PDB file of C-alpha atoms in Angstrom:
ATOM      1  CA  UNK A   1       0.000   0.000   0.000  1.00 55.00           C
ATOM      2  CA  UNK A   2       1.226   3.336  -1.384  1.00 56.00           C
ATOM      3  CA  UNK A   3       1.132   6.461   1.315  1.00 59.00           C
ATOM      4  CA  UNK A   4       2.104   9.593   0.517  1.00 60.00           C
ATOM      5  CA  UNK A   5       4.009  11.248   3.737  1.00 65.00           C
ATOM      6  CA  UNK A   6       6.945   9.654   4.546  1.00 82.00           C
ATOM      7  CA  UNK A   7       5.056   7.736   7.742  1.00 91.00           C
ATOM      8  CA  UNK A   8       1.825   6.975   8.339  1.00 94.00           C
ATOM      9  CA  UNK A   9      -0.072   5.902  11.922  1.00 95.00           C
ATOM     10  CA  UNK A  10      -0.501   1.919  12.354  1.00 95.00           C
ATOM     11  CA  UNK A  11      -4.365   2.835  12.895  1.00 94.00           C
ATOM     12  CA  UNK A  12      -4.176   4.710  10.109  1.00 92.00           C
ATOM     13  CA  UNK A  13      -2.876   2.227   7.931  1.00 93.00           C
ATOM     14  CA  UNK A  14      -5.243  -0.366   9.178  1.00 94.00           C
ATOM     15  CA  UNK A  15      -8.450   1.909   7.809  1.00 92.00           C
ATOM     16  CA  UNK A  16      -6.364   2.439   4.555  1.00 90.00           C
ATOM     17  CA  UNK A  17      -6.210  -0.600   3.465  1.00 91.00           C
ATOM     18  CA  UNK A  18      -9.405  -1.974   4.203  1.00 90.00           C
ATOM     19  CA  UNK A  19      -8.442  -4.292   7.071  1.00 88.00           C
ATOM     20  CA  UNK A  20     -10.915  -2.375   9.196  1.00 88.00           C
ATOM     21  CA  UNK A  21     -13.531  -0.346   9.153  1.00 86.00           C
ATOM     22  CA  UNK A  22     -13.776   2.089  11.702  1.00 83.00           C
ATOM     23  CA  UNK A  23     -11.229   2.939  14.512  1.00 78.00           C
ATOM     24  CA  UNK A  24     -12.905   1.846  17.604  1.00 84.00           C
ATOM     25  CA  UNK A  25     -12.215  -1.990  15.148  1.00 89.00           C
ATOM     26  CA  UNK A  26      -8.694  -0.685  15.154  1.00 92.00           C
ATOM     27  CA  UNK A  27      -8.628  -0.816  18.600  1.00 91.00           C
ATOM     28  CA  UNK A  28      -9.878  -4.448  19.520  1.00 92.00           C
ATOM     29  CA  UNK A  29      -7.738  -5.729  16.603  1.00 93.00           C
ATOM     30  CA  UNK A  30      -4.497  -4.454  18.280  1.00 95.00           C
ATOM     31  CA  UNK A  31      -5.501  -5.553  21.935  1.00 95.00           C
ATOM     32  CA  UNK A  32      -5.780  -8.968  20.389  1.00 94.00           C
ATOM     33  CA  UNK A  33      -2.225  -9.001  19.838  1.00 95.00           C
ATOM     34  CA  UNK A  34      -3.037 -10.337  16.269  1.00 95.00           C
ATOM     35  CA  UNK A  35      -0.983  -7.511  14.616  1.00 97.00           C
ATOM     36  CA  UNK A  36       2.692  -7.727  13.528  1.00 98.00           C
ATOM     37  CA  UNK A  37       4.769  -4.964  12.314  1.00 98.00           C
ATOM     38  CA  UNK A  38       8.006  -6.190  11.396  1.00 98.00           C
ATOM     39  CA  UNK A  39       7.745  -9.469  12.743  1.00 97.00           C
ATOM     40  CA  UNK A  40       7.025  -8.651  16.412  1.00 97.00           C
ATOM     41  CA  UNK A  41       3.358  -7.629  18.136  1.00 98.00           C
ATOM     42  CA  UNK A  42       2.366  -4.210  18.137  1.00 97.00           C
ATOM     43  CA  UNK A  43      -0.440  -2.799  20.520  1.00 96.00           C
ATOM     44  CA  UNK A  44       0.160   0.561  19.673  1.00 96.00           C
ATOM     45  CA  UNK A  45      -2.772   2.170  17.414  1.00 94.00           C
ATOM     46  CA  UNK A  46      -0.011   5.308  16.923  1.00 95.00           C
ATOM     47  CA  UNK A  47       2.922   3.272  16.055  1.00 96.00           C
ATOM     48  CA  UNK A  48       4.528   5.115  13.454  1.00 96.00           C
ATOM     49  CA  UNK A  49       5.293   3.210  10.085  1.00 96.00           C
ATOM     50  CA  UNK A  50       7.891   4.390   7.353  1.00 94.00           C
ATOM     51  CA  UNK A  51       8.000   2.818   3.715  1.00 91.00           C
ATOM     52  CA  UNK A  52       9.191  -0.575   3.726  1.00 93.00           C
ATOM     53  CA  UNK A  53       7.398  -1.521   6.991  1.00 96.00           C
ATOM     54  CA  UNK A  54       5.735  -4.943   6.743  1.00 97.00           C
ATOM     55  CA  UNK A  55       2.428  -5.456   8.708  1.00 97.00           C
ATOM     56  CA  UNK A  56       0.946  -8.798   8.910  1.00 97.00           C
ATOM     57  CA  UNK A  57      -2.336  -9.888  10.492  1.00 95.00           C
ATOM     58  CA  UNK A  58      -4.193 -13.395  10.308  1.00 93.00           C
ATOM     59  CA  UNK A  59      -5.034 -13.530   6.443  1.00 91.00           C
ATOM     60  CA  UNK A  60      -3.314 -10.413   5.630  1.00 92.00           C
ATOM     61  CA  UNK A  61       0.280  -9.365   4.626  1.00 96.00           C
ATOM     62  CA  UNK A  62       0.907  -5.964   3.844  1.00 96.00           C
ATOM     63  CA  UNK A  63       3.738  -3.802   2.625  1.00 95.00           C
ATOM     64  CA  UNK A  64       3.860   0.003   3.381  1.00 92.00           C
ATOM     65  CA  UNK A  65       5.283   1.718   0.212  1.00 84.00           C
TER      66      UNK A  65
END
Protein backbone atom coordinates (compact mmCIF):
# COMPACT_ATOMS: atom_id res chain seq x y z
CA UNK A 1 0.00 0.00 0.00
CA UNK A 2 1.23 3.34 -1.38
CA UNK A 3 1.13 6.46 1.31
CA UNK A 4 2.10 9.59 0.52
CA UNK A 5 4.01 11.25 3.74
CA UNK A 6 6.94 9.65 4.55
CA UNK A 7 5.06 7.74 7.74
CA UNK A 8 1.83 6.98 8.34
CA UNK A 9 -0.07 5.90 11.92
CA UNK A 10 -0.50 1.92 12.35
CA UNK A 11 -4.36 2.83 12.89
CA UNK A 12 -4.18 4.71 10.11
CA UNK A 13 -2.88 2.23 7.93
CA UNK A 14 -5.24 -0.37 9.18
CA UNK A 15 -8.45 1.91 7.81
CA UNK A 16 -6.36 2.44 4.55
CA UNK A 17 -6.21 -0.60 3.47
CA UNK A 18 -9.40 -1.97 4.20
CA UNK A 19 -8.44 -4.29 7.07
CA UNK A 20 -10.92 -2.37 9.20
CA UNK A 21 -13.53 -0.35 9.15
CA UNK A 22 -13.78 2.09 11.70
CA UNK A 23 -11.23 2.94 14.51
CA UNK A 24 -12.91 1.85 17.60
CA UNK A 25 -12.21 -1.99 15.15
CA UNK A 26 -8.69 -0.68 15.15
CA UNK A 27 -8.63 -0.82 18.60
CA UNK A 28 -9.88 -4.45 19.52
CA UNK A 29 -7.74 -5.73 16.60
CA UNK A 30 -4.50 -4.45 18.28
CA UNK A 31 -5.50 -5.55 21.93
CA UNK A 32 -5.78 -8.97 20.39
CA UNK A 33 -2.22 -9.00 19.84
CA UNK A 34 -3.04 -10.34 16.27
CA UNK A 35 -0.98 -7.51 14.62
CA UNK A 36 2.69 -7.73 13.53
CA UNK A 37 4.77 -4.96 12.31
CA UNK A 38 8.01 -6.19 11.40
CA UNK A 39 7.74 -9.47 12.74
CA UNK A 40 7.03 -8.65 16.41
CA UNK A 41 3.36 -7.63 18.14
CA UNK A 42 2.37 -4.21 18.14
CA UNK A 43 -0.44 -2.80 20.52
CA UNK A 44 0.16 0.56 19.67
CA UNK A 45 -2.77 2.17 17.41
CA UNK A 46 -0.01 5.31 16.92
CA UNK A 47 2.92 3.27 16.06
CA UNK A 48 4.53 5.11 13.45
CA UNK A 49 5.29 3.21 10.08
CA UNK A 50 7.89 4.39 7.35
CA UNK A 51 8.00 2.82 3.72
CA UNK A 52 9.19 -0.58 3.73
CA UNK A 53 7.40 -1.52 6.99
CA UNK A 54 5.73 -4.94 6.74
CA UNK A 55 2.43 -5.46 8.71
CA UNK A 56 0.95 -8.80 8.91
CA UNK A 57 -2.34 -9.89 10.49
CA UNK A 58 -4.19 -13.39 10.31
CA UNK A 59 -5.03 -13.53 6.44
CA UNK A 60 -3.31 -10.41 5.63
CA UNK A 61 0.28 -9.36 4.63
CA UNK A 62 0.91 -5.96 3.84
CA UNK A 63 3.74 -3.80 2.62
CA UNK A 64 3.86 0.00 3.38
CA UNK A 65 5.28 1.72 0.21
Amino acid sequence: MSIGDEVIRLGQFLKLADVVEAGAAVKAVLASGSVRVNGEVETRRGRQLRVGDEVTLPGENLRVG
